[in-house]
């Protein structure tokens, strides 16, 4: 699943979640552990992250409304916030985000993708508009009927991730898709479709690695012994 851009990262990611600025007594200088600039927030049913890429020429056309006035819905920018989610079953058909509801169960109809300038999204959310990013969503694949995400920190898989609180990106993201094909059916599937029976679902798993994510520090023998005995090495 390509977002059409690169994840925004900084030179160094904090190896410990919620790391705060502190002073190193040995070095005698102040050291600061900063959270990554990229924002990646995900649940089991939707994924939101920042990307960096130059705006396309056609994106500048969206700066003006039909009346020739400046539009505040989105701006051409090299930093965008992207969201992927599944539309719920109760949503009316169509390729736009109008009246679309986000599936909270992982099952629905239609894979959606939204993209908006990060500053516009943050400004809208700071003013109480939490649906701004969803309003930009467009249909990617109507045949997708199931979607879920899992996030790997190097040792365990999680169903939620928030880089603003953990201070780092996941090492990998595992994505599950359930697809109900509506075209390119074989003879058996076509016959079942003509008889009013939906073709069987196809399930796909794939893993997206994030090479820029912080590495999990290895556990030394002394640390393992301390964790086991509860004493000091």
Short mmCIF file of C-alpha atoms in Angstrom, two decimals:
data_model
loop_
_atom_site.label_atom_id
_atom_site.label_comp_id
_atom_site.label_asym_id
_atom_site.label_seq_id
_atom_site.Cartn_x
_atom_site.Cartn_y
_atom_site.Cartn_z
CA UNK A 1 0.00 0.00 0.00
CA UNK A 2 1.89 3.05 -1.18
CA UNK A 3 1.11 6.49 0.18
CA UNK A 4 2.87 8.16 -2.73
CA UNK A 5 5.53 9.74 -0.53
CA UNK A 6 8.18 9.11 2.07
CA UNK A 7 7.65 9.04 5.81
CA UNK A 8 8.88 12.23 7.44
CA UNK A 9 11.69 11.43 9.88
CA UNK A 10 14.44 13.21 11.74
CA UNK A 11 18.04 12.23 12.23
CA UNK A 12 17.55 10.39 15.50
CA UNK A 13 14.60 8.73 17.21
CA UNK A 14 14.26 8.38 20.94
CA UNK A 15 14.98 4.79 21.93
CA UNK A 16 12.80 5.05 25.05
CA UNK A 17 9.12 6.11 24.96
CA UNK A 18 8.26 9.35 26.70
CA UNK A 19 11.94 10.16 27.14
CA UNK A 20 12.48 13.58 28.70
CA UNK A 21 15.33 16.06 28.62
CA UNK A 22 17.97 15.45 31.27
CA UNK A 23 21.54 16.06 32.34
CA UNK A 24 24.29 13.51 32.06
CA UNK A 25 26.42 13.80 35.23
CA UNK A 26 29.37 12.02 33.64
CA UNK A 27 29.44 14.28 30.61
CA UNK A 28 28.49 17.38 32.56
CA UNK A 29 26.25 18.56 29.76
CA UNK A 30 22.56 18.61 29.06
CA UNK A 31 21.23 15.95 26.70
CA UNK A 32 17.81 16.01 25.14
CA UNK A 33 15.87 13.04 23.73
CA UNK A 34 13.30 14.34 21.28
CA UNK A 35 10.29 12.54 19.88
CA UNK A 36 10.23 11.92 16.12
CA UNK A 37 8.83 14.70 13.94
CA UNK A 38 6.73 12.17 12.05
CA UNK A 39 3.33 11.46 13.54
CA UNK A 40 2.13 7.89 13.15
CA UNK A 41 -1.08 7.04 14.97
CA UNK A 42 -2.81 3.75 14.35
CA UNK A 43 -5.48 1.49 15.73
CA UNK A 44 -6.53 -1.97 14.63
CA UNK A 45 -8.91 -0.46 12.04
CA UNK A 46 -7.23 2.71 10.74
CA UNK A 47 -3.75 4.10 10.12
CA UNK A 48 -2.68 7.75 10.02
CA UNK A 49 0.83 9.07 9.31
CA UNK A 50 2.78 11.96 7.80
CA UNK A 51 4.55 11.86 4.45
CA UNK A 52 6.91 14.25 2.67
CA UNK A 53 6.76 14.92 -1.07
CA UNK A 54 6.61 17.89 -3.43
CA UNK A 55 3.06 18.97 -4.39
CA UNK A 56 1.82 18.14 -7.87
CA UNK A 57 0.97 21.02 -10.20
CA UNK A 58 -2.73 20.15 -10.18
CA UNK A 59 -2.83 20.45 -6.37
CA UNK A 60 -2.31 24.22 -6.63
CA UNK A 61 -5.66 24.48 -8.40
CA UNK A 62 -7.40 23.58 -5.14
CA UNK A 63 -6.25 26.83 -3.54
CA UNK A 64 -9.11 28.74 -5.18
CA UNK A 65 -12.84 28.07 -4.91
CA UNK A 66 -15.26 28.32 -7.82
CA UNK A 67 -15.85 31.97 -6.85
CA UNK A 68 -12.12 32.70 -7.09
CA UNK A 69 -11.65 32.96 -3.32
CA UNK A 70 -8.93 31.26 -1.30
CA UNK A 71 -9.86 27.85 0.02
CA UNK A 72 -8.96 26.86 3.58
CA UNK A 73 -9.78 23.17 3.22
CA UNK A 74 -6.34 22.22 1.99
CA UNK A 75 -3.08 23.79 0.87
CA UNK A 76 -0.26 22.60 -1.40
CA UNK A 77 2.45 21.41 0.96
CA UNK A 78 5.45 19.11 1.07
CA UNK A 79 4.23 17.60 4.37
CA UNK A 80 0.90 15.79 4.26
CA UNK A 81 -1.08 13.69 6.70
CA UNK A 82 -2.50 10.51 5.17
CA UNK A 83 -5.15 8.19 6.58
CA UNK A 84 -6.33 4.72 5.52
CA UNK A 85 -9.55 3.19 6.84
CA UNK A 86 -12.45 0.96 5.86
CA UNK A 87 -15.87 2.39 5.14
CA UNK A 88 -18.70 0.88 7.14
CA UNK A 89 -21.41 -1.28 5.57
CA UNK A 90 -24.14 1.25 6.33
CA UNK A 91 -22.54 3.96 4.19
CA UNK A 92 -24.14 4.85 0.88
CA UNK A 93 -22.25 3.71 -2.21
CA UNK A 94 -19.96 6.10 -4.05
CA UNK A 95 -16.30 7.02 -4.36
CA UNK A 96 -16.32 10.20 -2.25
CA UNK A 97 -16.15 10.60 1.51
CA UNK A 98 -19.54 12.32 1.72
CA UNK A 99 -21.69 10.64 4.37
CA UNK A 100 -19.11 7.87 4.78
CA UNK A 101 -18.71 6.32 8.20
CA UNK A 102 -15.53 4.70 9.48
CA UNK A 103 -15.82 1.00 10.27
CA UNK A 104 -14.84 0.29 13.86
CA UNK A 105 -15.11 -3.50 13.53
CA UNK A 106 -12.61 -4.07 10.72
CA UNK A 107 -15.39 -5.18 8.35
CA UNK A 108 -17.24 -3.03 5.86
CA UNK A 109 -17.13 -2.15 2.18
CA UNK A 110 -14.48 -0.02 0.51
CA UNK A 111 -10.89 0.93 1.34
CA UNK A 112 -10.64 4.71 1.77
CA UNK A 113 -7.59 7.03 1.63
CA UNK A 114 -7.52 10.64 2.79
CA UNK A 115 -4.73 13.19 2.39
CA UNK A 116 -4.46 16.78 3.65
CA UNK A 117 -1.81 19.33 4.57
CA UNK A 118 -0.56 18.51 8.06
CA UNK A 119 -0.77 22.11 9.30
CA UNK A 120 -4.40 22.35 8.11
CA UNK A 121 -5.28 19.08 9.88
CA UNK A 122 -3.64 20.17 13.14
CA UNK A 123 -5.33 23.59 12.98
CA UNK A 124 -8.74 22.01 12.32
CA UNK A 125 -8.37 19.52 15.17
CA UNK A 126 -7.18 22.23 17.55
CA UNK A 127 -10.44 24.05 16.76
CA UNK A 128 -12.62 21.00 17.38
CA UNK A 129 -12.96 19.66 13.82
CA UNK A 130 -11.84 16.03 14.15
CA UNK A 131 -13.37 15.02 10.81
CA UNK A 132 -11.31 17.29 8.55
CA UNK A 133 -8.95 14.55 7.40
CA UNK A 134 -11.81 12.11 6.75
CA UNK A 135 -13.56 14.67 4.55
CA UNK A 136 -10.69 14.45 2.04
CA UNK A 137 -10.94 10.66 1.66
CA UNK A 138 -11.51 8.96 -1.67
CA UNK A 139 -12.34 5.36 -2.50
CA UNK A 140 -9.33 3.21 -3.36
CA UNK A 141 -10.88 -0.24 -3.70
CA UNK A 142 -14.56 -1.01 -3.20
CA UNK A 143 -13.89 -4.76 -3.21
CA UNK A 144 -12.04 -4.57 0.14
CA UNK A 145 -14.41 -5.80 2.88
CA UNK A 146 -11.97 -6.35 5.75
CA UNK A 147 -8.99 -4.39 7.08
CA UNK A 148 -6.79 -4.51 10.17
CA UNK A 149 -3.38 -3.23 11.30
CA UNK A 150 -0.81 -4.49 13.82
CA UNK A 151 2.36 -2.71 14.93
CA UNK A 152 5.71 -4.33 15.77
CA UNK A 153 8.18 -2.71 18.20
CA UNK A 154 10.93 -5.26 17.59
CA UNK A 155 9.73 -7.81 20.14
CA UNK A 156 5.90 -7.76 20.23
CA UNK A 157 2.90 -6.94 18.04
CA UNK A 158 0.37 -4.33 19.18
CA UNK A 159 -3.08 -3.30 17.96
CA UNK A 160 -2.44 0.40 18.65
CA UNK A 161 0.45 2.81 18.16
CA UNK A 162 0.96 6.50 18.91
CA UNK A 163 4.35 7.98 18.07
CA UNK A 164 3.56 11.18 19.99
CA UNK A 165 3.50 9.25 23.28
CA UNK A 166 5.92 6.39 22.51
CA UNK A 167 8.52 8.68 20.97
CA UNK A 168 9.29 6.27 18.13
CA UNK A 169 7.93 4.57 15.04
CA UNK A 170 7.05 0.88 14.87
CA UNK A 171 9.62 -1.39 13.28
CA UNK A 172 6.95 -2.86 11.01
CA UNK A 173 3.22 -2.77 10.31
CA UNK A 174 1.29 -5.93 9.49
CA UNK A 175 -1.78 -5.40 7.31
CA UNK A 176 -4.67 -7.80 6.77
CA UNK A 177 -7.06 -7.36 3.84
CA UNK A 178 -10.21 -9.29 3.04
CA UNK A 179 -11.25 -8.90 -0.59
CA UNK A 180 -14.56 -9.79 -2.20
CA UNK A 181 -13.77 -9.88 -5.93
CA UNK A 182 -16.29 -8.25 -8.24
CA UNK A 183 -14.45 -8.83 -11.52
CA UNK A 184 -11.93 -11.20 -13.17
CA UNK A 185 -13.80 -14.19 -11.77
CA UNK A 186 -13.14 -17.76 -12.86
CA UNK A 187 -15.93 -19.87 -14.34
CA UNK A 188 -17.02 -21.19 -10.96
CA UNK A 189 -17.08 -17.73 -9.40
CA UNK A 190 -18.92 -16.27 -12.38
CA UNK A 191 -21.56 -18.99 -12.23
CA UNK A 192 -22.04 -18.40 -8.51
CA UNK A 193 -22.30 -14.65 -9.11
CA UNK A 194 -24.97 -15.13 -11.78
CA UNK A 195 -26.88 -17.35 -9.35
CA UNK A 196 -26.91 -14.54 -6.79
CA UNK A 197 -24.16 -15.97 -4.57
CA UNK A 198 -21.24 -13.68 -3.74
CA UNK A 199 -17.82 -15.07 -4.66
CA UNK A 200 -15.70 -16.33 -1.76
CA UNK A 201 -13.53 -13.81 0.05
CA UNK A 202 -9.78 -13.77 -0.42
CA UNK A 203 -7.53 -12.88 2.52
CA UNK A 204 -4.14 -11.26 2.14
CA UNK A 205 -1.45 -10.54 4.76
CA UNK A 206 1.60 -8.39 4.15
CA UNK A 207 4.17 -6.60 6.28
CA UNK A 208 5.56 -3.10 5.67
CA UNK A 209 8.92 -2.46 7.34
CA UNK A 210 10.04 0.99 8.48
CA UNK A 211 13.86 1.07 8.22
CA UNK A 212 14.02 4.54 9.82
CA UNK A 213 12.37 3.35 13.05
CA UNK A 214 14.51 3.20 16.18
CA UNK A 215 16.14 -0.11 17.00
CA UNK A 216 15.25 -1.96 20.19
CA UNK A 217 18.46 -2.06 22.31
CA UNK A 218 19.73 -5.62 22.83
CA UNK A 219 19.50 -7.14 26.31
CA UNK A 220 22.85 -7.94 27.86
CA UNK A 221 23.51 -11.01 30.04
CA UNK A 222 23.73 -8.84 33.18
CA UNK A 223 20.42 -7.15 32.39
CA UNK A 224 18.76 -10.52 31.83
CA UNK A 225 20.10 -11.79 35.15
CA UNK A 226 18.83 -8.68 36.93
CA UNK A 227 15.38 -9.06 35.41
CA UNK A 228 15.30 -12.70 36.51
CA UNK A 229 16.59 -12.32 40.08
CA UNK A 230 15.34 -8.81 40.76
CA UNK A 231 18.74 -7.85 42.16
CA UNK A 232 21.66 -5.81 40.99
CA UNK A 233 24.29 -7.44 38.77
#
